[in-house]
Coordinates of C-alpha atoms in Angstrom, one line a residue:
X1 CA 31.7 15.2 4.2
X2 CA 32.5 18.4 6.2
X3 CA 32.1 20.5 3.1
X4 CA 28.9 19.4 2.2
X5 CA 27.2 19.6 5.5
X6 CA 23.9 19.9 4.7
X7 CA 23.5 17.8 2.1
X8 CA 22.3 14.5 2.6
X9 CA 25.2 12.5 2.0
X10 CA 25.7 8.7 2.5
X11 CA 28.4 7.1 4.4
X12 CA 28.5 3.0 3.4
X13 CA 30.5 0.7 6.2
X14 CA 30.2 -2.6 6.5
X15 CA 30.2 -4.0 10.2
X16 CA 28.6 -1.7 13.5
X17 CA 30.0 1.8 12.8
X18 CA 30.1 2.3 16.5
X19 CA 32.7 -0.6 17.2
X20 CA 35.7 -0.4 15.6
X21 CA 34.0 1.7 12.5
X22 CA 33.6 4.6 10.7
X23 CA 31.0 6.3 13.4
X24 CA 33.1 7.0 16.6
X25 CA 35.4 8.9 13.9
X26 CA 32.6 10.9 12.3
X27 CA 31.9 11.6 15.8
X28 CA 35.5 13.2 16.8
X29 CA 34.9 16.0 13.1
X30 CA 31.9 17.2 15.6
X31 CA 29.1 15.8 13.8
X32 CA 26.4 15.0 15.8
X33 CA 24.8 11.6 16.4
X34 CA 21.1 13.5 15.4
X35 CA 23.1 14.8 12.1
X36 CA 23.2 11.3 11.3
X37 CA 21.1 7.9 11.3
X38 CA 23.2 4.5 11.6
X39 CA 21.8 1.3 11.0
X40 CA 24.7 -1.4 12.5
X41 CA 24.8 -4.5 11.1
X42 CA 26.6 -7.8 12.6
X43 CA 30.0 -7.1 13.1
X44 CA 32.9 -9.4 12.2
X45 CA 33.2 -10.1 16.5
X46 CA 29.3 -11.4 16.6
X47 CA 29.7 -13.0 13.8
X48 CA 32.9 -14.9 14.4
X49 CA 31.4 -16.2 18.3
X50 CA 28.3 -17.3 16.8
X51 CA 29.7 -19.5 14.5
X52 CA 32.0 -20.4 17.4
X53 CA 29.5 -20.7 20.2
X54 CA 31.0 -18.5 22.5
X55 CA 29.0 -15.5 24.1
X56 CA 30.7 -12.2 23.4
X57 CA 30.7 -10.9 27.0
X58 CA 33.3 -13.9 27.5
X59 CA 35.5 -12.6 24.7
X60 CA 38.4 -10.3 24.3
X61 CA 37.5 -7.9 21.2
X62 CA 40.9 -6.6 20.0
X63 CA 41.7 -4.9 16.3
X64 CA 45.2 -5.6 15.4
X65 CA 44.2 -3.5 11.9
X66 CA 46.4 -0.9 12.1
X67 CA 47.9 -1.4 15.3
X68 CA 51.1 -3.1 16.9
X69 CA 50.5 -7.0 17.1
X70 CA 51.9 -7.1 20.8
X71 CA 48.8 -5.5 21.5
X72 CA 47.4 -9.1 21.8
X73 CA 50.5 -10.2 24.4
X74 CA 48.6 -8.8 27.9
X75 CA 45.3 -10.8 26.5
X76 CA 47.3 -14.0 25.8
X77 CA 46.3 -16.2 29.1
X78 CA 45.2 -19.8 29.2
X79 CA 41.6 -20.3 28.2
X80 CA 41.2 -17.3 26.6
X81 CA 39.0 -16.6 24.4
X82 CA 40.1 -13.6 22.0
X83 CA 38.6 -12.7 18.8
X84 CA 40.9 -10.5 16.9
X85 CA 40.8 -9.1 13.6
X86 CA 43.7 -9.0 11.2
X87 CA 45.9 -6.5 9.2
X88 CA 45.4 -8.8 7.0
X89 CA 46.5 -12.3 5.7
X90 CA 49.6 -12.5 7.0
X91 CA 48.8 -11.6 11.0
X92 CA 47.5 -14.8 12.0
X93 CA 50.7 -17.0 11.1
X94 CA 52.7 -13.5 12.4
X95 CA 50.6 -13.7 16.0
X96 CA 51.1 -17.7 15.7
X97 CA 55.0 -17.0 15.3
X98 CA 54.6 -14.2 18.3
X99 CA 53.1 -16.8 20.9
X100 CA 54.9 -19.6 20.2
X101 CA 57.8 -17.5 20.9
X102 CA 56.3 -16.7 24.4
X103 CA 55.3 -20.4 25.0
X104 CA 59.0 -21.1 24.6

């Protein structure tokens, strides 16, 4: 993308590039939010409390993608609600594992 600065080019992400997404890193190579025009769709966090029913501003928003599952530990309390999204397939039944282990 740096190298063709200029040119119109197209970035395609799926989700709100400005949570969790491509945009905040676009931002950190210097190119300025009026280089660009986003259009955020529903993320996987707005998405996942609607069909839940809970509102997002009672929520814990973590990414686990990419980063050390004990990142969820501080965030573990009763009633909690925490939407988190996976590595992938395997992280629930690893983060299952992790707080049963911590129940124990």
């Amino acid at each position: 993308m740096l190298a063709r600065r200029g040119d119109q080019v197209c970035v395609l992400a799926s989700g709100d590039p400005f949570f969790f997404g491509v945009g905040s890193l676009l931002m950190r190579y210097n190119i300025a939010v009026d280089e660009m025009i986003c259009l955020p769709a529903p993320s996987a966090f707005s998405l996942a409390a609607a069909r839940l029913g809970w509102s997002l501003q009672d929520c814990t928003l973590l990414s686990l993608h990419g980063r050390a599952l004990e990142a969820i530990i501080p965030h573990l309390q009763p009633r909690a609600r925490i939407l988190a999204l996976s590595w992938d397939g395997a992280t629930p039944a690893r983060l299952a594992r992790a707080a049963r282990g911590r129940a124990a």
